Coordinates of C-alpha atoms and ligand atoms in Angstrom, one line a residue:
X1 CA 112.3 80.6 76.8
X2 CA 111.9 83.2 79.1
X3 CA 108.9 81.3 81.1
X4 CA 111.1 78.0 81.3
X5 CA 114.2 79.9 82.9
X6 CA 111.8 81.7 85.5
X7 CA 109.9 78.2 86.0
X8 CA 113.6 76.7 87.4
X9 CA 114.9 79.1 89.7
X10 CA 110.9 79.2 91.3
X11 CA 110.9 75.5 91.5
X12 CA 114.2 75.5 93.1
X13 CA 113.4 78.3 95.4
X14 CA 109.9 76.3 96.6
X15 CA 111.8 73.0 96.8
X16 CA 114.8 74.5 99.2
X17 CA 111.9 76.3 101.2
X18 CA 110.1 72.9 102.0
X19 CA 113.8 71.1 102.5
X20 CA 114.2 73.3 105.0
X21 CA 111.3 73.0 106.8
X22 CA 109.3 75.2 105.5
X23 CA 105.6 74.6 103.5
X24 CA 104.5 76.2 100.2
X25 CA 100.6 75.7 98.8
X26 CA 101.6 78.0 96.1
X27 CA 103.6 78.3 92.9
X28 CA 105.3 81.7 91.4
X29 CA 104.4 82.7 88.4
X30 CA 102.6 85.5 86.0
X31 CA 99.4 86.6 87.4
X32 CA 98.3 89.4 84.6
X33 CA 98.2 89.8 80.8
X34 CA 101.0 92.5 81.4
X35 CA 103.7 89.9 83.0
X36 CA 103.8 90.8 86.4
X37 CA 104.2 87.9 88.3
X38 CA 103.2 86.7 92.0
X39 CA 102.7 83.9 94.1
X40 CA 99.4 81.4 93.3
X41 CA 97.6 79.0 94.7
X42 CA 98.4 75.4 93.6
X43 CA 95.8 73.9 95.3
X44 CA 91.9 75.4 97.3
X45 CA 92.3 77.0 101.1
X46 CA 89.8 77.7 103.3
X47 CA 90.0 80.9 105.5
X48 CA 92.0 80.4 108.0
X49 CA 94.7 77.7 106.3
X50 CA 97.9 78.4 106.3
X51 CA 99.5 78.8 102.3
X52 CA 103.2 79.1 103.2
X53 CA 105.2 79.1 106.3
X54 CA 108.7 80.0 106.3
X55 CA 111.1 78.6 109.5
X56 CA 113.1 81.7 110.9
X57 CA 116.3 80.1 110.5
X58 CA 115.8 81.1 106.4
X59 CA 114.6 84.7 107.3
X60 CA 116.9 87.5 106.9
X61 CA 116.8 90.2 109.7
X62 CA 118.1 93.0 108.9
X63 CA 118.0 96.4 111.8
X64 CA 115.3 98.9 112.6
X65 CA 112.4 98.9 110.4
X66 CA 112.9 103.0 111.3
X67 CA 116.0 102.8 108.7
X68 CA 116.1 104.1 105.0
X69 CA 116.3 101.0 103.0
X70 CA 120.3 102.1 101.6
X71 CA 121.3 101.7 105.8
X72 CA 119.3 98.2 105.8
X73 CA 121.3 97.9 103.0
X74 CA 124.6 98.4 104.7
X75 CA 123.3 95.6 106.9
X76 CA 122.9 93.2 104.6
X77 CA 125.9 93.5 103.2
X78 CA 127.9 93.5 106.5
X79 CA 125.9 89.5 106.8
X80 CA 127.4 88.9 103.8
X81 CA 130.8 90.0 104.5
X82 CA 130.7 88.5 107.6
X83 CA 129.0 84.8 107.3
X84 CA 130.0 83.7 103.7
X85 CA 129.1 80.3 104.5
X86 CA 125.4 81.3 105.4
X87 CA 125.7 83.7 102.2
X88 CA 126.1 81.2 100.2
X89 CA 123.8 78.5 101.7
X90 CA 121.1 81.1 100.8
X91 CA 122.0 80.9 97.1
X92 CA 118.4 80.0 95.9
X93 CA 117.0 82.5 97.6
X94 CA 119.3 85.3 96.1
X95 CA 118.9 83.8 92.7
X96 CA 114.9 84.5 93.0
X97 CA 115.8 88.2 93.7
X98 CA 114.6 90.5 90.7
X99 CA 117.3 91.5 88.3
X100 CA 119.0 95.1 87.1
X101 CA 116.3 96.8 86.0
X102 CA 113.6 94.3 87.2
X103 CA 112.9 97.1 89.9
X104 CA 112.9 100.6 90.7
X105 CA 112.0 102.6 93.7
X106 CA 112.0 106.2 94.5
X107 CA 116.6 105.8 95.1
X108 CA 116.9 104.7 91.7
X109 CA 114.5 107.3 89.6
X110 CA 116.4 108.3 86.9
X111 CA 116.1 112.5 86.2
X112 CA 114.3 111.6 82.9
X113 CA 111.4 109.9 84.5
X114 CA 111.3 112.7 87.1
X115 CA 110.7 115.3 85.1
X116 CA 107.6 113.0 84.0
X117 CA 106.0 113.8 87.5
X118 CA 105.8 117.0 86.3
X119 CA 106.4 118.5 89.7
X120 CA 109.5 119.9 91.2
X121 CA 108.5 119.2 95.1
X122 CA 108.0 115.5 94.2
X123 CA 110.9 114.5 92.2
X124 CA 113.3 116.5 95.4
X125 CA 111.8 113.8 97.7
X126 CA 113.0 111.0 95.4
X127 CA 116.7 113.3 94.8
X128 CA 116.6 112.8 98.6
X129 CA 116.3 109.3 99.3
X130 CA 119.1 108.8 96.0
X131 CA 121.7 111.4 97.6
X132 CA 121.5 109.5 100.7
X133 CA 122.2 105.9 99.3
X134 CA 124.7 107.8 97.4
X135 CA 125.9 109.2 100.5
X136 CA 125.8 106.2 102.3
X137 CA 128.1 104.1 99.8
X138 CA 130.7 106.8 99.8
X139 CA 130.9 107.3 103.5
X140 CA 129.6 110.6 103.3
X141 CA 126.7 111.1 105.3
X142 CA 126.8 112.3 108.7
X143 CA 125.0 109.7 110.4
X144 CA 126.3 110.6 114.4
X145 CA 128.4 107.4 114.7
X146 CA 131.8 106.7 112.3
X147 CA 131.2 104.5 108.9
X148 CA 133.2 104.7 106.1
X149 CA 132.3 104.1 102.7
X150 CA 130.8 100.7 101.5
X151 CA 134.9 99.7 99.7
X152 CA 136.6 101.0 103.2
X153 CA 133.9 98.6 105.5
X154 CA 133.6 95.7 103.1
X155 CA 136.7 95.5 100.8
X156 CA 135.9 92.0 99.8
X157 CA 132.8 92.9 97.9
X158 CA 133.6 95.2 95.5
X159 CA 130.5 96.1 94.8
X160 CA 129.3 99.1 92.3
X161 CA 127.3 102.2 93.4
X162 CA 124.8 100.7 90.7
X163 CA 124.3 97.3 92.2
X164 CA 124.0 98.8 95.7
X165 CA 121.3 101.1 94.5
X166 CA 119.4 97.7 93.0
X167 CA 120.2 95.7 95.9
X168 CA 118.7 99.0 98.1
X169 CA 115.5 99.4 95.8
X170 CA 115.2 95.2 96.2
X171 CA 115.3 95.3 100.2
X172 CA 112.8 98.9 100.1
X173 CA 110.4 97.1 98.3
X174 CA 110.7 93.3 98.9
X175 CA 111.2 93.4 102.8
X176 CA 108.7 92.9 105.8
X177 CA 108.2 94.5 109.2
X178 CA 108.0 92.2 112.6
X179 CA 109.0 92.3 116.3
X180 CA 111.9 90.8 116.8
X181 CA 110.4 88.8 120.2
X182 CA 107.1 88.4 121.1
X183 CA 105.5 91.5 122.4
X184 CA 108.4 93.4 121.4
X185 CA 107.0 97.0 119.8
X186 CA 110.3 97.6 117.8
X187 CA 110.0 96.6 114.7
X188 CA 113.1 94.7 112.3
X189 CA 112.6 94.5 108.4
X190 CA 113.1 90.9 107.5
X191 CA 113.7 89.5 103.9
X192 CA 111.3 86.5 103.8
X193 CA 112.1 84.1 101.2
X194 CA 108.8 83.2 98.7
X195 CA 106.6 85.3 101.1
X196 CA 108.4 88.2 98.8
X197 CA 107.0 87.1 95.9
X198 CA 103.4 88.0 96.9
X199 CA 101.7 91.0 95.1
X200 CA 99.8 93.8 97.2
X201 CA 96.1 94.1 97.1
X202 CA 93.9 96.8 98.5
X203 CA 92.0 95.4 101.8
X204 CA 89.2 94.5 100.2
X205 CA 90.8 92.7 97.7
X206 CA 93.2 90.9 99.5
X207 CA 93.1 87.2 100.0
X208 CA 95.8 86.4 102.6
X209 CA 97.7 88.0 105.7
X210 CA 100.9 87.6 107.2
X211 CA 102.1 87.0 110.8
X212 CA 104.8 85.9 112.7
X213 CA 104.3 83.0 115.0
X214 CA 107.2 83.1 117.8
X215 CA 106.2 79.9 119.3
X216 CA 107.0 77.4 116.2
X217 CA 109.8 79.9 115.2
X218 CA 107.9 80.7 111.4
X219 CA 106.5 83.4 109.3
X220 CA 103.6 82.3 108.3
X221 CA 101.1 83.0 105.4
X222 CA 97.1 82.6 106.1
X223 CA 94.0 82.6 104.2
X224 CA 91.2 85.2 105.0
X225 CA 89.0 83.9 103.0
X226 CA 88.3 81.1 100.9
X227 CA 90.6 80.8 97.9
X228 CA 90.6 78.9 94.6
X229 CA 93.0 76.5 93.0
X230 CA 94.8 78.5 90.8
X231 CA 94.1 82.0 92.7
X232 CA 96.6 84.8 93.2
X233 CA 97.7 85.0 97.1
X234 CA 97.6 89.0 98.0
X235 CA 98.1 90.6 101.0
X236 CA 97.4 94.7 101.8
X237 CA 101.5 95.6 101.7
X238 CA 100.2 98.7 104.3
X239 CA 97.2 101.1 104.1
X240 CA 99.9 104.0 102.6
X241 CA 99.9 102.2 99.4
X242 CA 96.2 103.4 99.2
X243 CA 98.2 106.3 98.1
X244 CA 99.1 106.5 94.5
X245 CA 102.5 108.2 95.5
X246 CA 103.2 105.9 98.0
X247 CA 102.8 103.0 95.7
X248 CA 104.5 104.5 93.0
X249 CA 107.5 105.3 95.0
X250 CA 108.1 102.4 97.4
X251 CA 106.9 100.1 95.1
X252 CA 106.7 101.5 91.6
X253 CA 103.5 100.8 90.4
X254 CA 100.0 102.8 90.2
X255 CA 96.6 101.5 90.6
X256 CA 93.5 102.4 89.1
X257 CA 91.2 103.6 91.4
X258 CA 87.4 104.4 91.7
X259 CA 87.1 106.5 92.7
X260 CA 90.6 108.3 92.6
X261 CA 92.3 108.8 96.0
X262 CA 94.2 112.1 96.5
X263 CA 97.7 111.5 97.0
X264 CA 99.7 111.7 99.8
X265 CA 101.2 114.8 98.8
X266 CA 98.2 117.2 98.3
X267 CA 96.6 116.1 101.1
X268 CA 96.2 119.8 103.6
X269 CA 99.8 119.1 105.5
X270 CA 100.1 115.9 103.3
X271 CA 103.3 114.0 103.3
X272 CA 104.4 111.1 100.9
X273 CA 104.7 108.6 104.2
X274 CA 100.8 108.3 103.8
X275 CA 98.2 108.9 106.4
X276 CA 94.9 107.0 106.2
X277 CA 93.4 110.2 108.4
X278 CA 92.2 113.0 106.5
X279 CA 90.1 113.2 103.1
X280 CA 87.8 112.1 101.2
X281 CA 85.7 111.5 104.4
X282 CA 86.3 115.1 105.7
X283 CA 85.1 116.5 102.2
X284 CA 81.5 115.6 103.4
X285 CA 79.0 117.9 104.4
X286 CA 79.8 119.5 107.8
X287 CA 83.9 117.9 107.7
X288 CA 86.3 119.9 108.9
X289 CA 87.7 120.5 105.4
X290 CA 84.4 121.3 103.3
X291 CA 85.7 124.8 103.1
X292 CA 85.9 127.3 99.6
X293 CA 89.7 127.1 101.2
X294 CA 90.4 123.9 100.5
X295 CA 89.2 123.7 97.1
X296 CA 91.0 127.1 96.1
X297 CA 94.2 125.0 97.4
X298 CA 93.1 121.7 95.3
X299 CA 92.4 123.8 92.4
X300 CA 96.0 125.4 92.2
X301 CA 97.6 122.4 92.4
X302 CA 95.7 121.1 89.5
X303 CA 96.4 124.4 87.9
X304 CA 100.0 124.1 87.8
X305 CA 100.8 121.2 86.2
X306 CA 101.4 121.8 82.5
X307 CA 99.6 118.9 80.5
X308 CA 95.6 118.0 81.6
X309 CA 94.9 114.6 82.7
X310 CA 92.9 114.0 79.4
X311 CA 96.0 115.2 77.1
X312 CA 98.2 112.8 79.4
X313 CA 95.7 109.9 78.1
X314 CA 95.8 111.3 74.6
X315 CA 99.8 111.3 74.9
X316 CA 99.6 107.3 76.3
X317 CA 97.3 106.7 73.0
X318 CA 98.9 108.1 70.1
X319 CA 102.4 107.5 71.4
X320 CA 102.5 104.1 72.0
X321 CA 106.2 103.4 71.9
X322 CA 106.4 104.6 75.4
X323 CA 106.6 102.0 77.6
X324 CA 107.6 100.4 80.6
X325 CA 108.5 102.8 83.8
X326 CA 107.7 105.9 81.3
X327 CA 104.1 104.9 81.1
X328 CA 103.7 104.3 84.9
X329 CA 104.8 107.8 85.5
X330 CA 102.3 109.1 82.8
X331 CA 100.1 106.6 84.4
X332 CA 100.9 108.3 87.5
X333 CA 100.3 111.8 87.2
X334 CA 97.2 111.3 85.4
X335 CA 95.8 109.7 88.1
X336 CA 97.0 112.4 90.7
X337 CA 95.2 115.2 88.6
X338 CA 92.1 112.3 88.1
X339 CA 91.8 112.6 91.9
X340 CA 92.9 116.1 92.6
X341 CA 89.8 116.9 89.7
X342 CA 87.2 114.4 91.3
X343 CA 88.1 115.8 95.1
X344 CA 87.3 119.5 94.1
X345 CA 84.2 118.2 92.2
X346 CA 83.0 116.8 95.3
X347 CA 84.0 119.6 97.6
X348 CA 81.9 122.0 95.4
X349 CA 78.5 119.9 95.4
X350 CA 79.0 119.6 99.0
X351 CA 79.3 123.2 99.2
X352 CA 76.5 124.2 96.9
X353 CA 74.3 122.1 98.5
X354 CA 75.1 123.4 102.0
X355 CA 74.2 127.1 100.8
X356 CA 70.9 125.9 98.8
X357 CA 70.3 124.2 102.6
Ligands
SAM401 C1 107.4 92.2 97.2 S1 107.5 92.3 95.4 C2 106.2 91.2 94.9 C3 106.7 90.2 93.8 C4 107.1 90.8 92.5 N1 105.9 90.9 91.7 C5 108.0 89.8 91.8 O1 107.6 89.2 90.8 O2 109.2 89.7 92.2 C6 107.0 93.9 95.2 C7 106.9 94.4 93.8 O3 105.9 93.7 93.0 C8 105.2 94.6 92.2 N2 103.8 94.7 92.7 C9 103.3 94.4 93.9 N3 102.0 94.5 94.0 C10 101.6 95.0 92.8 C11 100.4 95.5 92.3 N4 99.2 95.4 93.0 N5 100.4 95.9 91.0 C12 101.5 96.0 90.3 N6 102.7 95.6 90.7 C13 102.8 95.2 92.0 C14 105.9 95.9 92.3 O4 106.9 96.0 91.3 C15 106.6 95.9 93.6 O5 107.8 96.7 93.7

């Protein structure tokens, strides 16, 4: 029943795209055994085709990609309060938006699943970014410039400190980055209707990119390499999500990795933004961080947490009742102590090897 439902609001969504002049080579629908779902090919591309294009006139701008997704929030909803008539002419687009629950980014961690992270440091960043958005819908945060609360700005929406949390977790994880103008270097976050829908891949995985092309006024979808009838459409989301932490957070989900990549966080200086600089390449002979220093520092990371990454995998085994989010966050620090393990491993035969030299 479940399938059917999701099948009619994609259909509708895809058939109000191309009404409206956009195109769309693809379908929605589930692209693993585990029911995550994402955008496919209905028919072959070759690189270079364009899959989907989207006309600007359905794109949602919101303000400075440099705002915390609970202020391009705030934006959103001042559209809506503002242009109900546009609201409501982008009705199939809003019905194609995940549901309660459907979602969850670092504003809407709940304290039980952050004290599955099993460290202190990490589950403060994701306190932050929730007290803000809290913040932010009571009129609380000193922001330099006067806003009240989300009921005193917009008293016609009367909406709850739990919806604006989903709607804030939706637009930090469903939204995309361009100039507003050609050559512009500040960057808006748009909501792109379908586009959204597309999974991340790793760059080597990928199969599509996205771009803005100013001069026909769309957003456009294009193949990079040749793609199958049938084949999911994924594009690299941005090279943080390398990053175990940063996927988790912004996005909620983990990815297996071989080999592991060290978080964000326990990178020397690390932060959870992500940096593509830095290890594993400067854990080679002769890098600037092949030092007894730097694995000491690894090794009491790893130290502190208080289950091994082997009795996390036991606990995922024999309790298989946990599910959903739970798991991911097992999932997660698992594969944070995997790489944490496999980084001092290779920091030590690199520095063995050096003193046999
Ligand atoms: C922009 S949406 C993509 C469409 C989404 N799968 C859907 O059905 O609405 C981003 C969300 O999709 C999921 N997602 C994206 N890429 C993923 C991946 N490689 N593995 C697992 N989940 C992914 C995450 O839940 C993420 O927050």
């Amino acid at each position: 029943m479940k399938t059917h439902k999701q099948l009619t609001w994609t259909d509708h969504l895809i058939d109000w795209v191309v009404v409206n002049g956009g195109t769309a080579g693809v379908r929605v629908g589930n692209v693993n055994g585990k029911g995550l779902r994402g955008v496919i090919a209905k028919k072959a591309f070759k690189e270079g085709d364009t899959i989907i294009s989207i006309p600007d006139r359905l794109a949602v701008g919101l303000a400075s990609h440099e705002y915390t997704a609970a202020e391009l929030t705030f934006a959103l909803l001042r559209l809506r309060s503002v242009h109900p008539e546009w609201w409501d002419f982008m009705t199939p687009y809003w019905d194609s938006l995940p549901r309660e629950g459907e979602v969850l980014r670092e504003q809407s961690f709940p304290e039980e699943l952050l004290d599955l992270l099993q460290d202190d440091a990490l589950a403060a960043e994701a306190r932050k970014e929730r007290e803000f958005a809290e913040g932010l819908y009571y009129g609380t945060v000193n922001r330099g410039y006067e806003q009240g609360s989300l009921a005193e700005e917009m008293p016609n929406l009367n909406m709850s400190l739990q919806e604006f949390k989903h709607l804030s977790s939706i637009i930090g994880s469903y939204t995309f980055a361009f100039p507003r103008k050609a050559g512009e270097k500040s960057m808006i976050r748009y909501m792109l209707p379908l586009m959204d829908k597309m999974n991340h891949a790793s760059p080597e995985a990928a199969t599509a990119y996205v771009r803005r092309d100013h001069t026909n006024a769309e957003f456009l979808v294009v193949a990079i390499k040749d793609i199958q009838m049938g084949e999911e459409v994924r594009f690299t989301y941005n090279l943080s999500l390398l990053r175990n932490d940063a996927s988790l957070f912004k996005y909620g989900f983990v990815q297996q990795q071989d080999p592991p990549r060290l978080c964000a966080v326990d990178l020397p200086g690390g932060y959870l933004g992500g940096i593509l600089e830095g290890p594993p390449w400067e854990y080679y002979a002769g890098g600037r961080l092949t030092t007894r220093a730097e694995q000491l520092r690894l090794s009491a990371i790893l130290a502190k947490f208080p289950t091994a990454a082997e009795e996390d995998e036991l606990i995922l085994q024999r309790q298989r009742e946990i599910t959903g989010w739970a798991r991911t966050f097992i999932e997660f620090r698992m594969l944070r102590k995997r790489a944490l393990q496999h980084a001092i491993d290779f920091l030590n035969q690199t520095l063995s090897n050096r003193s046999t030299e």
